[in-house]
Coordinates of C-alpha atoms in Angstrom, one line a residue:
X1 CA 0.6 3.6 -73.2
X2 CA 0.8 0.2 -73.8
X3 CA 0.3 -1.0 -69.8
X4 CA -3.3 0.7 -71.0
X5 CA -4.2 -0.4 -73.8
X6 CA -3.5 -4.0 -72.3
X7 CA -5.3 -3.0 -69.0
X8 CA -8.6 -2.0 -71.1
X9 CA -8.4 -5.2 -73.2
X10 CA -8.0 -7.3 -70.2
X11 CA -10.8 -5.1 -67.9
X12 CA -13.5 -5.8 -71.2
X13 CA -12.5 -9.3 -71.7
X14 CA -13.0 -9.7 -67.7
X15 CA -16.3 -8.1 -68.4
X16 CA -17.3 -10.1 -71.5
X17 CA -16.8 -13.6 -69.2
X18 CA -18.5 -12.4 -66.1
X19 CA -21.9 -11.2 -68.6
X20 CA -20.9 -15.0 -69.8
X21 CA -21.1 -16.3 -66.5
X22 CA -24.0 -14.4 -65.7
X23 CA -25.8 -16.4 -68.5
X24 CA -25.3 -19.5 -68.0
X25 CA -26.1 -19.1 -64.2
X26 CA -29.3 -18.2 -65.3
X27 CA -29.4 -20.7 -67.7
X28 CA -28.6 -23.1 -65.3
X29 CA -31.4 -22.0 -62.5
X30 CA -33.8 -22.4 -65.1
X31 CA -33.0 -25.7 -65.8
X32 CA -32.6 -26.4 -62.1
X33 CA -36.3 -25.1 -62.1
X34 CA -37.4 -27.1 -65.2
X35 CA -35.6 -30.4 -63.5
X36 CA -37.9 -29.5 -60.2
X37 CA -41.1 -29.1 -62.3
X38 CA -40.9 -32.3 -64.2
X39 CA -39.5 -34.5 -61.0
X40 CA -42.4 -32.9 -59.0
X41 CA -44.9 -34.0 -62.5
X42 CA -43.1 -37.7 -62.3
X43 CA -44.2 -37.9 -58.3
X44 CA -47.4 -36.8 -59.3
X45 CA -48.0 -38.5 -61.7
X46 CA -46.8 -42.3 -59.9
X47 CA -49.0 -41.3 -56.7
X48 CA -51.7 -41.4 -59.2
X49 CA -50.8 -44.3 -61.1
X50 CA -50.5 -46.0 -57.8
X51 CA -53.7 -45.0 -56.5
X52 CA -55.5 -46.1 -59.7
X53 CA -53.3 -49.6 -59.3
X54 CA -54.7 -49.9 -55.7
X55 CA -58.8 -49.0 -56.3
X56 CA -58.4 -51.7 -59.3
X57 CA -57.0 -54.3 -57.3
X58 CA -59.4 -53.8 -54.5
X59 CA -62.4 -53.6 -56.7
X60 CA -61.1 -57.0 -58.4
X61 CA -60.9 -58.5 -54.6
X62 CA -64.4 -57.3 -54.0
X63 CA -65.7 -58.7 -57.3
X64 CA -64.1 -61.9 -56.8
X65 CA -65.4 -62.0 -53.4
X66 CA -68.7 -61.6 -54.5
X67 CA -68.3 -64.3 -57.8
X68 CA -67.4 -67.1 -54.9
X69 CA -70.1 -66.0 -52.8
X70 CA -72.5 -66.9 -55.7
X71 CA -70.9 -69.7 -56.5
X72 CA -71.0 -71.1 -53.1
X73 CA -74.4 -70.3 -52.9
X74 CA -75.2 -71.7 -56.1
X75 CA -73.9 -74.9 -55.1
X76 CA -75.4 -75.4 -51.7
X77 CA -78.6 -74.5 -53.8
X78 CA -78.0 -76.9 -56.3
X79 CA -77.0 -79.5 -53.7
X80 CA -80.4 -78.9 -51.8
X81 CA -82.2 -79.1 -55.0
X82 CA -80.6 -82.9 -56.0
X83 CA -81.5 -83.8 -52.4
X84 CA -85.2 -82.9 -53.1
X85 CA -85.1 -84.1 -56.5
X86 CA -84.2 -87.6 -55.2
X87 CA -86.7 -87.8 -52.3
X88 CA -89.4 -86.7 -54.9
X89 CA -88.0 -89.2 -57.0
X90 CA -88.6 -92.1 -54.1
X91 CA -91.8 -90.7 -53.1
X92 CA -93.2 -91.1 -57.0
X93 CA -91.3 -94.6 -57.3
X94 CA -93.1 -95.7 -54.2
X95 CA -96.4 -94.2 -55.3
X96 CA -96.9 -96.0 -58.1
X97 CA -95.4 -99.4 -56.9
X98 CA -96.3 -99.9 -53.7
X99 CA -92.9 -100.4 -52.9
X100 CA -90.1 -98.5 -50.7
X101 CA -87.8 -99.5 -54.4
X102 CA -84.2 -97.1 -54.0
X103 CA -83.5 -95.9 -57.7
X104 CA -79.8 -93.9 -57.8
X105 CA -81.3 -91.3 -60.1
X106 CA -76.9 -90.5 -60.5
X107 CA -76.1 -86.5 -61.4
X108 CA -78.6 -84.4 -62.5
X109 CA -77.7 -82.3 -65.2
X110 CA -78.2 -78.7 -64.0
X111 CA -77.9 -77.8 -67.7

């Protein structure tokens, strides 16, 4: 009688630990599950950050491109406009003197 009353005791605790198991295998597939959703958010979420980190750093190129086209426009310009500055400047010298006179005008101030 005893050999079945320990036999019962045993078969239910065997049977409480395998509904024990049974939990936490489920509890542990859903955080397997959980893990796998947020590491697929994280890839996500650093292929965007990347691609945002590539279209600002290719605007700033062209931008910057552009700023050093203007200013290298801007100085051949300016450089164009001393040159006629000075031979206007030698042409009104000579006009009202009579003579050929070379006046270094120096930097104009472009301001």
């Amino acid at each position: 009688m005893e050999a079945i009353v320990l036999t019962t005791q045993l078969k239910e605790e065997i049977a409480q630990l395998k509904r024990q198991l049974d939990t936490r295998d489920r509890s542990l597939i859903e955080k397997g599950k959980q893990f796998n959703e947020l590491r697929t958010e994280k890839w996500e979420v650093e292929k965007e950050f990347k691609k945002r980190l590539l279209d600002q750093q290719l605007e700033y190129e062209r931008r910057l491109e552009n700023m050093e086209t203007i200013i290298r426009l801007t100085k051949s310009e300016n450089g164009k406009l001393n040159k006629m500055l000075k031979a206007n400047t030698r042409k009104s010298i000579t006009a009202h003197t009579g003579n050929a006179l070379l006046m270094d005008t120096g930097p104009v101030d472009s301001s």
